[in-house]
Coordinates of C-alpha atoms in Angstrom, one line a residue:
M1 CA 23.4 -28.3 7.0
F2 CA 26.8 -28.8 8.7
N3 CA 28.3 -30.3 5.6
V4 CA 27.4 -27.2 3.6
G5 CA 28.7 -24.8 6.2
Q6 CA 25.4 -23.6 7.5
C7 CA 25.3 -25.1 11.0
G8 CA 27.4 -26.5 13.8
L9 CA 26.9 -29.9 15.4
T10 CA 26.2 -28.7 19.0
I11 CA 22.6 -27.7 19.1
W12 CA 21.3 -25.9 22.2
A13 CA 17.9 -27.5 22.4
P14 CA 15.4 -28.7 23.8
N15 CA 13.9 -26.1 26.0
I16 CA 12.3 -28.3 28.7
N17 CA 11.4 -25.7 31.4
I18 CA 8.0 -26.1 32.8
F19 CA 5.4 -23.7 31.3
R20 CA 4.6 -22.6 34.8
D21 CA 3.0 -19.2 34.2
P22 CA 0.7 -18.4 31.2
R23 CA 2.4 -15.1 30.6
W24 CA 5.8 -16.5 30.0
G25 CA 7.1 -15.4 26.6
R26 CA 9.2 -18.5 26.0
G27 CA 6.5 -21.0 26.9
Q28 CA 5.9 -21.4 23.2
E29 CA 9.3 -23.2 23.0
T30 CA 8.4 -25.9 25.5
P31 CA 6.2 -29.0 25.6
G32 CA 3.9 -27.5 28.3
E33 CA 3.2 -27.5 32.0
D34 CA 3.4 -31.2 32.9
P35 CA 6.7 -32.6 34.1
M36 CA 5.9 -36.1 32.8
V37 CA 5.1 -34.8 29.3
A38 CA 8.2 -32.6 29.4
S39 CA 10.3 -35.6 30.5
A40 CA 9.0 -37.9 27.7
Y41 CA 9.5 -35.1 25.2
S42 CA 13.1 -34.5 26.3
I43 CA 14.0 -38.1 25.9
Q44 CA 12.6 -38.4 22.4
F45 CA 14.1 -35.1 21.3
V46 CA 17.6 -35.8 22.5
R47 CA 17.7 -39.4 21.3
G48 CA 16.4 -38.4 17.9
L49 CA 18.9 -35.5 17.6
Q50 CA 21.9 -37.4 18.9
S51 CA 21.4 -40.8 17.2
G52 CA 18.6 -40.2 14.7
N53 CA 16.5 -42.8 16.5
W54 CA 13.3 -42.2 18.4
M55 CA 11.8 -44.7 20.8
K56 CA 8.4 -46.0 21.5
E57 CA 7.1 -45.1 25.0
H58 CA 7.4 -48.6 26.4
E59 CA 11.0 -48.8 25.2
I60 CA 11.7 -45.6 27.1
R61 CA 10.0 -47.0 30.2
N62 CA 12.0 -50.2 30.0
E63 CA 15.2 -48.4 29.2
V64 CA 16.1 -50.9 26.4
L65 CA 19.2 -48.7 25.6
E66 CA 20.4 -48.9 29.2
E67 CA 23.7 -50.4 28.0
D68 CA 24.5 -47.0 26.4
N69 CA 26.7 -45.4 29.0
G70 CA 26.3 -42.0 27.4
M71 CA 29.7 -42.0 25.8
G72 CA 28.9 -43.4 22.3
S73 CA 29.2 -41.6 19.0
L74 CA 26.9 -38.7 18.3
M75 CA 25.2 -37.5 15.1
V76 CA 24.5 -34.1 16.7
S77 CA 24.9 -33.0 20.3
A78 CA 21.7 -31.9 22.1
C79 CA 21.5 -29.6 25.1
C80 CA 18.9 -29.6 27.8
K81 CA 18.0 -26.0 28.9
H82 CA 17.6 -23.9 30.9
F83 CA 18.8 -25.4 34.2
T84 CA 16.7 -24.7 36.4
A85 CA 13.5 -23.0 37.6
Y86 CA 13.7 -20.5 34.7
D87 CA 10.5 -19.2 33.3
L88 CA 10.5 -15.4 33.7
E89 CA 11.7 -13.0 31.1
K90 CA 10.7 -9.5 32.1
W91 CA 7.8 -8.8 34.4
N92 CA 7.3 -5.6 36.4
N93 CA 10.8 -4.9 37.9
F94 CA 12.0 -8.5 37.6
T95 CA 14.2 -9.7 34.7
R96 CA 15.7 -13.0 34.0
Y97 CA 19.2 -11.6 34.5
T98 CA 18.7 -10.6 38.1
F99 CA 15.8 -12.9 39.1
D100 CA 16.2 -15.1 42.2
S101 CA 13.9 -18.2 41.9
V102 CA 13.0 -19.0 45.4
V103 CA 11.9 -22.6 45.1
T104 CA 11.0 -25.2 47.7
E105 CA 12.7 -28.5 47.7
Q106 CA 9.3 -30.2 47.1
D107 CA 8.7 -28.1 44.0
L108 CA 12.2 -28.7 42.7
G109 CA 11.8 -32.4 43.3
D110 CA 8.5 -33.0 41.5
T111 CA 8.1 -30.2 39.0
Y112 CA 11.2 -28.3 38.0
Q113 CA 13.9 -31.0 38.0
P114 CA 12.2 -34.2 36.6
P115 CA 12.5 -33.1 32.9
F116 CA 16.2 -32.4 33.3
R117 CA 16.8 -35.7 35.2
S118 CA 15.1 -37.6 32.4
C119 CA 16.9 -35.7 29.7
I120 CA 20.2 -36.7 31.1
Q121 CA 19.5 -40.2 32.6
Q122 CA 17.3 -41.6 29.8
G123 CA 17.9 -39.2 27.0
K124 CA 21.7 -39.4 27.5
A125 CA 22.0 -35.7 26.6
S126 CA 25.6 -34.6 26.0
C127 CA 25.1 -31.0 27.1
L128 CA 23.3 -29.1 29.9
M129 CA 22.8 -25.3 29.8
C130 CA 22.6 -23.4 33.1
S131 CA 20.2 -20.5 33.2
Y132 CA 20.5 -16.8 33.9
N133 CA 18.5 -16.7 37.1
A134 CA 19.7 -17.5 40.6
V135 CA 18.1 -20.4 42.5
N136 CA 17.6 -19.8 46.2
G137 CA 20.1 -17.0 46.2
V138 CA 22.9 -18.7 44.1
P139 CA 23.3 -18.0 40.4
A140 CA 22.4 -21.2 38.5
C141 CA 25.8 -21.3 36.7
A142 CA 27.7 -20.8 40.0
N143 CA 25.6 -23.3 41.9
P144 CA 27.6 -26.5 42.7
D145 CA 24.7 -28.2 44.3
L146 CA 22.8 -28.0 41.0
L147 CA 25.5 -28.7 38.5
K148 CA 27.2 -31.5 40.5
K149 CA 23.9 -33.2 40.9
A150 CA 23.5 -33.3 37.2
R151 CA 26.9 -34.8 36.7
N152 CA 27.4 -37.0 39.7
D153 CA 23.8 -38.1 40.6
W154 CA 22.2 -38.1 37.2
G155 CA 25.3 -39.2 35.3
L156 CA 25.8 -36.4 32.7
K157 CA 28.4 -37.3 30.2
G158 CA 29.2 -34.2 28.3
Y159 CA 29.6 -30.5 28.9
I160 CA 27.8 -27.7 30.8
T161 CA 27.4 -24.4 29.1
S162 CA 26.2 -21.1 30.4
D163 CA 23.3 -19.3 28.7
C164 CA 24.6 -16.5 26.6
D165 CA 26.4 -13.9 28.9
A166 CA 25.1 -15.7 32.0
V167 CA 28.6 -15.6 33.6
A168 CA 28.7 -11.9 33.0
T169 CA 25.4 -11.5 34.9
V170 CA 26.8 -13.3 37.9
Y171 CA 29.1 -10.3 38.4
E172 CA 27.5 -7.4 36.5
Y173 CA 23.8 -7.8 37.3
Q174 CA 23.4 -10.2 40.2
K175 CA 26.4 -8.7 42.1
Y176 CA 27.1 -12.2 43.4
T177 CA 30.9 -11.6 43.3
D178 CA 33.2 -8.7 44.0
T179 CA 35.3 -9.1 40.8
P180 CA 35.0 -10.6 37.3
E181 CA 37.7 -13.1 38.2
D182 CA 35.7 -14.3 41.2
A183 CA 32.7 -14.9 39.0
I184 CA 34.8 -17.0 36.5
A185 CA 36.4 -18.9 39.4
D186 CA 32.9 -19.6 40.9
V187 CA 31.3 -21.0 37.8
L188 CA 34.3 -23.2 36.9
K189 CA 34.4 -24.6 40.5
A190 CA 30.7 -25.2 40.4
G191 CA 31.1 -27.4 37.3
M192 CA 30.4 -25.2 34.3
D193 CA 32.7 -25.9 31.3
I194 CA 32.2 -23.1 28.7
N195 CA 30.7 -19.6 28.6
C196 CA 28.5 -18.4 25.8
G197 CA 29.9 -14.9 25.3
T198 CA 33.2 -13.1 25.7
F199 CA 33.3 -12.6 29.5
M200 CA 35.5 -15.6 30.3
L201 CA 37.5 -15.1 27.1
R202 CA 38.5 -11.6 28.5
G203 CA 38.9 -12.5 32.1
T204 CA 40.0 -16.1 32.6
K205 CA 43.8 -15.4 32.2
S206 CA 43.6 -12.8 34.9
A207 CA 41.7 -15.2 37.2
I208 CA 44.5 -17.8 36.6
D209 CA 47.2 -15.2 37.3
Q210 CA 45.5 -14.2 40.5
G211 CA 45.4 -17.9 41.6
K212 CA 41.7 -18.1 41.6
V213 CA 41.4 -20.7 38.9
R214 CA 43.5 -23.8 39.1
E215 CA 44.9 -25.8 36.2
E216 CA 42.9 -28.9 37.2
E217 CA 39.7 -27.0 36.9
L218 CA 40.6 -26.0 33.3
D219 CA 41.6 -29.5 32.5
S220 CA 38.2 -30.8 33.8
A221 CA 36.3 -28.4 31.6
L222 CA 38.5 -29.1 28.5
I223 CA 38.0 -32.9 28.9
N224 CA 34.2 -32.4 29.0
L225 CA 34.3 -30.2 25.9
F226 CA 36.8 -32.3 23.9
S227 CA 35.0 -35.5 24.7
V228 CA 31.9 -34.3 23.0
Q229 CA 33.9 -33.1 20.0
A230 CA 35.5 -36.5 19.8
R231 CA 32.1 -38.2 19.9
L232 CA 30.9 -36.0 17.1
G233 CA 33.9 -37.2 15.0
F234 CA 35.9 -34.0 14.8
F235 CA 39.1 -35.9 15.2
D236 CA 38.3 -38.7 12.8
G237 CA 39.6 -37.1 9.6
N238 CA 37.7 -35.7 6.7
P239 CA 34.0 -35.5 7.8
R240 CA 33.0 -36.0 4.1
E241 CA 34.3 -39.5 4.5
G242 CA 32.5 -40.2 7.7
K243 CA 29.1 -41.8 8.5
F244 CA 27.1 -38.7 7.6
G245 CA 29.5 -37.3 4.9
E246 CA 27.0 -37.7 2.0
L247 CA 24.3 -35.7 3.6
G248 CA 23.8 -32.2 2.0
A249 CA 21.3 -29.7 0.8
Q250 CA 19.4 -32.4 -1.1
D251 CA 18.4 -34.0 2.2
V252 CA 16.8 -31.0 3.8
C253 CA 13.5 -30.2 2.0
T254 CA 12.6 -33.8 1.0
A255 CA 9.1 -35.1 0.5
Q256 CA 9.4 -37.2 3.6
H257 CA 10.3 -34.2 5.7
K258 CA 7.5 -32.0 4.3
T259 CA 5.1 -34.9 5.0
L260 CA 6.4 -35.0 8.6
A261 CA 5.9 -31.3 9.0
L262 CA 2.3 -31.6 7.8
E263 CA 1.6 -34.5 10.1
A264 CA 3.0 -32.6 13.1
A265 CA 0.8 -29.7 12.3
R266 CA -2.3 -31.9 12.0
Q267 CA -1.7 -33.7 15.3
G268 CA -1.1 -30.4 17.1
I269 CA -4.4 -28.7 16.2
V270 CA -6.8 -28.6 19.2
L271 CA -10.6 -28.3 18.7
L272 CA -11.9 -26.4 21.8
K273 CA -15.5 -25.7 20.8
N274 CA -17.9 -27.2 18.2
E275 CA -21.5 -26.3 18.9
N276 CA -24.1 -28.4 17.1
K277 CA -21.4 -30.2 15.2
F278 CA -20.7 -27.1 13.1
L279 CA -17.5 -28.5 11.9
P280 CA -16.4 -30.1 9.6
L281 CA -17.7 -27.9 6.8
D282 CA -19.0 -29.7 3.7
K283 CA -16.4 -28.9 1.1
N284 CA -18.8 -29.7 -1.7
A285 CA -21.3 -27.1 -0.6
I286 CA -19.2 -24.0 -0.2
S287 CA -18.6 -21.4 -2.9
S288 CA -17.2 -18.5 -0.9
L289 CA -15.2 -18.1 2.3
T290 CA -14.3 -14.9 4.2
V291 CA -11.0 -15.0 6.2
I292 CA -10.3 -12.2 8.6
G293 CA -7.2 -11.3 10.7
S294 CA -3.7 -10.0 10.3
L295 CA -2.2 -13.4 11.2
A296 CA -4.1 -15.2 8.4
N297 CA -2.2 -14.1 5.3
D298 CA 1.4 -14.2 6.6
S299 CA 3.1 -17.6 6.6
S300 CA 5.9 -16.3 8.9
K301 CA 3.3 -15.8 11.7
L302 CA 2.9 -19.6 11.9
L303 CA 6.5 -20.3 12.9
G304 CA 7.1 -19.0 16.4
G305 CA 10.5 -18.3 18.0
Y306 CA 13.8 -19.9 16.9
A307 CA 12.2 -21.1 13.7
G308 CA 14.4 -22.3 10.8
V309 CA 13.9 -21.4 7.1
P310 CA 10.7 -23.1 5.9
C311 CA 10.8 -25.3 2.8
S312 CA 7.4 -24.6 1.4
P313 CA 5.7 -21.8 3.5
M314 CA 1.9 -21.5 3.2
S315 CA -0.3 -19.0 4.9
L316 CA -3.7 -19.9 6.3
V317 CA -5.4 -18.1 3.4
E318 CA -3.4 -20.1 0.9
G319 CA -4.4 -23.3 2.6
F320 CA -8.1 -22.6 2.1
Q321 CA -7.7 -22.0 -1.6
E322 CA -8.0 -25.7 -2.3
Y323 CA -11.5 -25.8 -0.7
A324 CA -13.3 -22.6 -1.7
E325 CA -13.8 -21.1 -5.2
T326 CA -13.9 -17.5 -3.8
I327 CA -12.0 -16.3 -0.8
F328 CA -12.4 -12.8 0.6
F329 CA -9.7 -11.5 2.9
A330 CA -9.4 -8.5 5.2
S331 CA -6.8 -8.0 7.9
G332 CA -9.3 -6.1 10.2
C333 CA -6.3 -5.0 12.2
L334 CA -3.0 -3.5 11.0
D335 CA -1.1 -6.0 13.1
V336 CA -1.3 -8.2 16.1
P337 CA -1.2 -5.4 18.7
C338 CA -4.4 -4.1 16.9
A339 CA -4.3 -0.6 18.5
S340 CA -7.0 0.8 16.1
D341 CA -10.3 -0.3 14.7
N342 CA -9.9 1.8 11.5
R343 CA -9.8 -1.4 9.4
F344 CA -12.9 -3.0 10.9
E345 CA -15.2 -1.6 8.2
D346 CA -13.6 -3.6 5.4
A347 CA -13.7 -6.8 7.5
I348 CA -17.4 -6.3 8.5
L349 CA -18.3 -5.6 4.9
I350 CA -16.8 -8.9 3.5
A351 CA -18.1 -10.9 6.5
K352 CA -21.6 -10.3 5.1
K353 CA -20.7 -11.7 1.7
A354 CA -19.4 -15.2 2.1
D355 CA -21.1 -18.5 3.0
F356 CA -18.8 -19.0 6.0
V357 CA -16.4 -16.7 8.0
I358 CA -13.2 -17.7 9.6
A359 CA -11.7 -15.2 12.1
V360 CA -8.0 -15.6 12.9
A361 CA -6.7 -14.1 16.1
G362 CA -3.9 -14.6 18.7
L363 CA -0.3 -13.8 19.3
D364 CA 3.0 -13.3 17.6
A365 CA 6.5 -12.2 18.6
S366 CA 5.3 -8.7 19.5
Q367 CA 3.4 -10.3 22.4
E368 CA 5.5 -13.3 23.5
T369 CA 9.1 -14.1 22.8
E370 CA 12.5 -14.3 24.5
D371 CA 13.0 -11.4 26.9
L372 CA 9.3 -10.4 26.7
D373 CA 6.5 -11.7 28.9
R374 CA 2.8 -10.8 28.4
V375 CA 1.0 -8.6 30.8
S376 CA -2.5 -9.7 29.8
L377 CA -4.2 -13.0 28.9
L378 CA -6.8 -11.4 26.7
L379 CA -6.5 -11.1 22.9
P380 CA -4.2 -8.1 22.2
G381 CA -5.6 -4.7 21.6
K382 CA -9.0 -4.6 19.8
Q383 CA -8.8 -8.2 18.4
M384 CA -11.7 -9.3 20.7
D385 CA -13.8 -6.4 19.3
L386 CA -13.0 -7.4 15.8
V387 CA -14.1 -11.0 16.3
S388 CA -17.4 -10.0 18.0
S389 CA -18.1 -7.4 15.3
V390 CA -17.6 -9.9 12.5
A391 CA -19.7 -12.5 14.3
S392 CA -22.5 -10.1 14.7
V393 CA -23.0 -9.6 10.9
S394 CA -22.0 -13.1 9.5
K395 CA -24.8 -15.1 7.9
K396 CA -23.9 -18.1 10.0
P397 CA -21.9 -18.5 13.2
I398 CA -18.2 -18.0 12.7
I399 CA -15.1 -20.2 13.2
L400 CA -12.4 -18.7 15.5
V401 CA -8.8 -19.8 14.9
L402 CA -6.2 -19.0 17.5
I403 CA -2.5 -18.7 16.8
G404 CA 0.4 -18.5 19.4
G405 CA 2.1 -20.5 22.1
G406 CA 0.5 -18.9 25.2
P407 CA -2.9 -19.5 26.8
L408 CA -5.7 -17.0 26.2
D409 CA -8.8 -15.9 28.1
I410 CA -11.3 -16.2 25.3
S411 CA -14.3 -16.6 27.5
F412 CA -16.2 -14.1 25.4
A413 CA -16.0 -16.4 22.4
K414 CA -16.6 -19.6 24.4
K415 CA -19.9 -18.2 25.6
D416 CA -21.0 -16.5 22.4
S417 CA -23.3 -18.7 20.3
R418 CA -22.4 -16.7 17.3
V419 CA -18.9 -18.3 17.5
A420 CA -19.7 -21.9 16.6
S421 CA -16.2 -23.4 16.7
I422 CA -12.8 -22.6 18.2
L423 CA -9.5 -24.1 17.1
W424 CA -6.1 -23.5 18.7
I425 CA -3.3 -24.2 16.3
G426 CA -0.3 -23.0 18.3
N427 CA 2.7 -22.3 16.1
P428 CA 2.1 -25.0 13.5
G429 CA 5.0 -24.4 11.2
E430 CA 5.2 -24.2 7.4
A431 CA 2.4 -26.8 6.9
G432 CA -0.1 -25.1 9.3
G433 CA -2.1 -23.6 6.5
K434 CA -2.8 -26.9 4.8
A435 CA -3.3 -28.8 8.1
L436 CA -5.9 -26.3 9.3
A437 CA -7.8 -26.4 6.0
E438 CA -7.9 -30.2 6.2
V439 CA -9.3 -30.1 9.7
I440 CA -12.0 -27.4 9.0
F441 CA -13.2 -29.2 5.8
G442 CA -13.1 -32.7 7.3
D443 CA -10.1 -34.3 5.6
Y444 CA -8.5 -34.7 9.0
N445 CA -10.2 -35.3 12.3
P446 CA -8.6 -33.2 15.0
G447 CA -7.2 -35.1 18.1
G448 CA -4.8 -32.6 19.7
R449 CA -4.9 -31.8 23.5
L450 CA -4.0 -28.7 25.3
P451 CA -0.5 -28.9 26.9
V452 CA -1.3 -26.1 29.3
T453 CA -4.1 -24.7 31.5
W454 CA -5.9 -21.7 30.1
Y455 CA -6.5 -19.3 32.9
P456 CA -8.9 -16.3 33.2
Q457 CA -7.6 -12.8 33.0
S458 CA -7.8 -12.5 36.8
F459 CA -4.8 -14.8 37.0
T460 CA -2.6 -11.8 36.1
N461 CA -3.1 -10.6 39.7
V462 CA -1.0 -13.6 40.7
P463 CA 2.7 -12.4 41.0
M464 CA 4.7 -14.0 38.2
N465 CA 7.8 -14.1 40.5
D466 CA 6.1 -16.5 42.9
M467 CA 7.6 -19.8 42.1
H468 CA 5.4 -21.9 44.3
M469 CA 3.4 -24.6 42.5
R470 CA 1.1 -25.5 45.4
P471 CA -1.8 -23.3 46.5
N472 CA -1.8 -21.4 49.8
P473 CA -5.3 -20.4 50.7
S474 CA -4.1 -18.3 53.7
R475 CA -2.6 -15.7 51.3
G476 CA -5.0 -16.2 48.4
Y477 CA -2.5 -18.0 46.2
P478 CA -4.3 -20.4 43.9
G479 CA -1.4 -22.6 42.8
R480 CA -0.2 -23.4 39.3
T481 CA -0.9 -25.9 36.5
Y482 CA -3.6 -28.6 36.5
R483 CA -1.8 -30.5 39.2
F484 CA -2.3 -27.8 41.9
Y485 CA -4.3 -24.9 40.6
T486 CA -7.6 -24.3 42.5
G487 CA -9.1 -21.4 40.6
D488 CA -11.4 -21.1 37.5
R489 CA -10.3 -22.3 34.1
I490 CA -11.2 -21.2 30.6
Y491 CA -10.0 -24.6 29.3
G492 CA -8.1 -27.3 31.2
F493 CA -4.9 -29.2 30.5
G494 CA -5.6 -32.1 28.2
E495 CA -8.8 -30.7 26.8
G496 CA -9.5 -31.2 23.1
L497 CA -12.5 -32.4 21.1
S498 CA -13.0 -34.6 18.1
Y499 CA -15.5 -35.0 15.3
T500 CA -16.2 -38.4 16.7
S501 CA -16.7 -40.1 20.1
F502 CA -14.6 -42.6 21.9
K503 CA -15.2 -45.1 24.7
Y504 CA -12.8 -46.9 27.0
R505 CA -12.7 -50.4 28.2
L506 CA -10.1 -51.6 30.7
L507 CA -8.6 -54.9 29.7
S508 CA -6.2 -55.5 32.5
A509 CA -4.5 -53.7 35.4
P510 CA -3.3 -54.9 38.8
K511 CA -5.4 -54.4 41.9
K512 CA -2.5 -54.5 44.2
V513 CA 1.2 -53.7 44.0
N514 CA 3.5 -54.9 46.7
L515 CA 6.7 -53.0 47.6
L516 CA 9.7 -54.7 49.0
G517 CA 12.1 -52.6 51.1
K518 CA 15.8 -53.0 51.2
A519 CA 16.8 -55.4 54.0
E520 CA 19.5 -53.1 55.5
T521 CA 17.0 -50.3 55.9
S522 CA 13.8 -52.2 56.7
R523 CA 13.3 -50.6 60.1
R524 CA 13.0 -47.1 58.7
R525 CA 11.6 -47.7 55.2
I526 CA 7.9 -47.0 56.2
I527 CA 7.2 -43.6 57.5
P528 CA 3.8 -43.5 59.3
Q529 CA 1.5 -40.5 59.6
V530 CA -1.8 -40.2 61.4
R531 CA -4.5 -38.1 59.8
D532 CA -8.1 -37.9 61.1
G533 CA -7.4 -40.9 63.2
V534 CA -6.3 -43.0 60.3
N535 CA -2.7 -44.4 60.2
M536 CA -1.3 -43.7 56.8
S537 CA 2.3 -44.1 55.5
Y538 CA 4.6 -44.0 52.6
M539 CA 8.0 -45.5 51.5
E540 CA 11.0 -43.5 50.3
V541 CA 11.8 -44.5 46.7
E542 CA 15.5 -45.0 47.5
E543 CA 14.5 -47.6 50.1
V544 CA 12.5 -49.7 47.5
E545 CA 14.1 -52.9 46.4
S546 CA 14.2 -53.4 42.6
C547 CA 12.0 -50.6 41.2
D548 CA 12.4 -52.2 37.8
L549 CA 10.5 -55.3 38.9
L550 CA 7.5 -53.3 40.1
R551 CA 6.6 -52.0 36.6
F552 CA 3.2 -53.0 35.4
E553 CA 1.1 -52.5 32.3
V554 CA -2.4 -51.1 32.1
K555 CA -4.1 -52.5 29.0
L556 CA -7.2 -50.9 27.5
S557 CA -9.4 -50.8 24.5
V558 CA -10.5 -47.6 22.8
S559 CA -13.7 -47.8 20.7
N560 CA -14.7 -45.2 18.1
I561 CA -18.5 -45.0 18.5
G562 CA -19.0 -41.9 16.3
E563 CA -19.3 -41.0 12.7
F564 CA -15.7 -40.3 11.7
D565 CA -12.4 -42.1 11.6
G566 CA -9.8 -40.3 13.8
S567 CA -6.8 -40.3 16.1
H568 CA -7.3 -40.2 19.9
V569 CA -4.9 -39.3 22.6
V570 CA -5.3 -41.6 25.7
M571 CA -4.3 -39.8 28.9
M572 CA -4.0 -41.8 32.1
F573 CA -4.0 -39.9 35.4
S574 CA -3.5 -41.0 39.0
E575 CA -5.0 -39.6 42.1
F576 CA -2.9 -40.3 45.1
P577 CA -3.7 -41.1 48.7
K578 CA -3.5 -37.8 50.6
V579 CA -0.6 -38.8 52.7
L580 CA 1.7 -35.8 52.2
T581 CA 1.1 -32.1 52.5
G582 CA 1.0 -30.7 48.9
T583 CA -0.2 -33.9 47.2
P584 CA -1.2 -33.0 43.6
Q585 CA -4.9 -33.1 42.7
R586 CA -4.0 -35.6 40.0
Q587 CA -1.0 -36.5 37.9
L588 CA -0.6 -37.7 34.3
I589 CA 1.2 -41.0 34.4
G590 CA 1.0 -42.2 30.8
F591 CA -0.3 -41.3 27.3
D592 CA -0.6 -42.8 23.9
R593 CA -2.1 -41.8 20.5
L594 CA -4.2 -44.3 18.6
Y595 CA -5.9 -44.1 15.2
V596 CA -9.3 -45.8 15.4
K597 CA -11.7 -46.2 12.5
R598 CA -15.4 -45.6 13.2
N599 CA -17.3 -48.6 14.6
Q600 CA -13.9 -50.2 15.4
S601 CA -11.6 -50.6 18.4
A602 CA -7.9 -50.4 19.0
E603 CA -5.9 -51.5 22.0
S604 CA -3.2 -49.7 23.9
S605 CA -0.8 -50.7 26.7
I606 CA 0.7 -48.1 29.1
M607 CA 3.6 -49.0 31.2
V608 CA 3.6 -47.7 34.7
D609 CA 6.8 -47.4 36.9
P610 CA 5.6 -46.9 40.5
C611 CA 8.9 -45.5 41.6
N612 CA 8.7 -42.8 39.0
H613 CA 5.0 -42.3 38.1
V614 CA 3.2 -42.8 41.3
S615 CA 5.7 -41.3 43.6
L616 CA 5.7 -37.7 45.0
A617 CA 8.3 -35.3 46.4
D618 CA 8.1 -34.7 50.2
E619 CA 8.9 -31.4 51.7
Y620 CA 12.6 -32.2 51.5
G621 CA 12.4 -33.1 47.8
K622 CA 12.8 -36.8 48.4
R623 CA 10.7 -39.1 46.2
V624 CA 8.2 -41.2 48.2
I625 CA 5.5 -43.7 47.2
P626 CA 2.3 -43.2 49.2
L627 CA 0.8 -46.5 50.6
G628 CA -2.9 -47.1 50.1
D629 CA -5.4 -46.8 47.3
H630 CA -4.3 -45.0 44.1
T631 CA -7.1 -44.2 41.7
I632 CA -6.2 -44.6 38.0
S633 CA -8.5 -42.8 35.6
L634 CA -8.9 -42.9 31.8
G635 CA -11.6 -40.4 30.9
D636 CA -14.7 -41.5 33.0
L637 CA -13.2 -44.9 33.7
E638 CA -11.6 -45.4 37.1
H639 CA -9.6 -48.3 38.6
V640 CA -8.2 -48.6 42.1
I641 CA -4.7 -50.0 42.7
S642 CA -3.7 -50.6 46.3
I643 CA 0.0 -50.1 47.0
Q644 CA 1.3 -51.9 50.1
V645 CA 4.5 -53.2 51.6
F646 CA 5.2 -56.8 51.2

């Protein structure tokens, strides 16, 4: 795309903010609510974009590319965004341009910051984008504690950009400075290198003339910017004669890329309900199919925000054409907001005609997007009434398909026996129509898992501007995400069904892990606590000698004991000794996807780094490893690992 003049080489992605609140309009852009998943995603995304190479999970854990100091050549420059604690667009009187994220050091340490740390340290990202919001009273782009941590502590080799017009907001909206020149001086001193927008273009010379910006600060920013350009090969002569000079339009919509888009869509589909094994449908016994919903016949609705131009777009209705001789379609609603039921009659009429009915509901950019948060977790407008009306007249129970990035309260459908199956397809891209049809008709066995908790509508009573992750019973605050949330769920993080059944067997895992403290700090490396008369303690990660040597593998076998071949996502969680206030209920520490044929088994090995995966943040944001029994769980299988000091 660059070689044909359609794109630059500095790409402002990935978005790795934690999907903290289900109403967030940009949650669809992220990998979900879990910091470990977001961290792994950031590493793969950045390495793939910058070098064209992805890594297996154990390679990431072992940091086989550690010799890369982050200054090698780049295919494309990736940018981790939005730094940090940014996940509010517009809610009540709060907007992202003026919002002050009041965040505890503990929540910063174990929720908001880990994806960015991984993106820089292991992903070797060459760019970091500071966000619009302030963090604890200081605009993120003018916050030296944040930006210098990324460069000095995490080793960022590259440039820091503002989000678009974020420097202007420092002065114009947040009123953090008295003059435009002061805002420019503050962000440059904090460590930001370039402004997206015209604010610094118009005001930097004045800031220099007034003596508020020094030449050394400009030099530092320019060095960071030009170093990335140099790594991209901008000073190596004719780019057509370079390493990637032969790439062009013919390399975009290739068969390989289309296949990859299809496989991504397949793997992302989550089966949430399947009463009496209603799915898959027998493709040899269906003559007619009714599809209902305004989202079903428009391929653009499958793409989500910041989508590129699809190569071979296909709507959901088009995807079903390969499997049914006759397809009836009615939108039911004019659009996703579905303000009127005046199209229900046609939908109800054709729902009575076909062998099976598929209702498509959910969200689009009118409900969730940049600069727009949701106010409700229910299906928009009269969509719920449409689904129920169709289900009441269908010959058989119906299939409900949900589109969109955000969680939904669909408890009405979960409880309704007339809704036999529920599938969430997210924003599956151009191949979503084909992938969904393959799943419904049994050519692909779904194995996707929810990346976010699905909360009830009552969660909208929780203030969106409250950034605390941990619950506070004294003020009726339930906490957020599966790690801390104490309220009711519609569906939980990691849920997802299959057409088959799987069984785990633990092959090997240590029963004990011994920590060795650094000699020079041995007297203060163990911090004791007494709770209920029991002496408990933990060790600060920075005091641990040789974290790399503590890594261990958990080996397991996954058996397919059902009737279908299929892929399965192994998710390994840890429950920690309750040493610290605010300890998570449980924490994902590893995952893998296996393809297992029926009546066969496959083995997996998950690498665990105790300093990273079984450590927590204390109230000061420092990582500590609780001593005592850690319970590792894989489905219903549990194993206790005792962590002690040697």
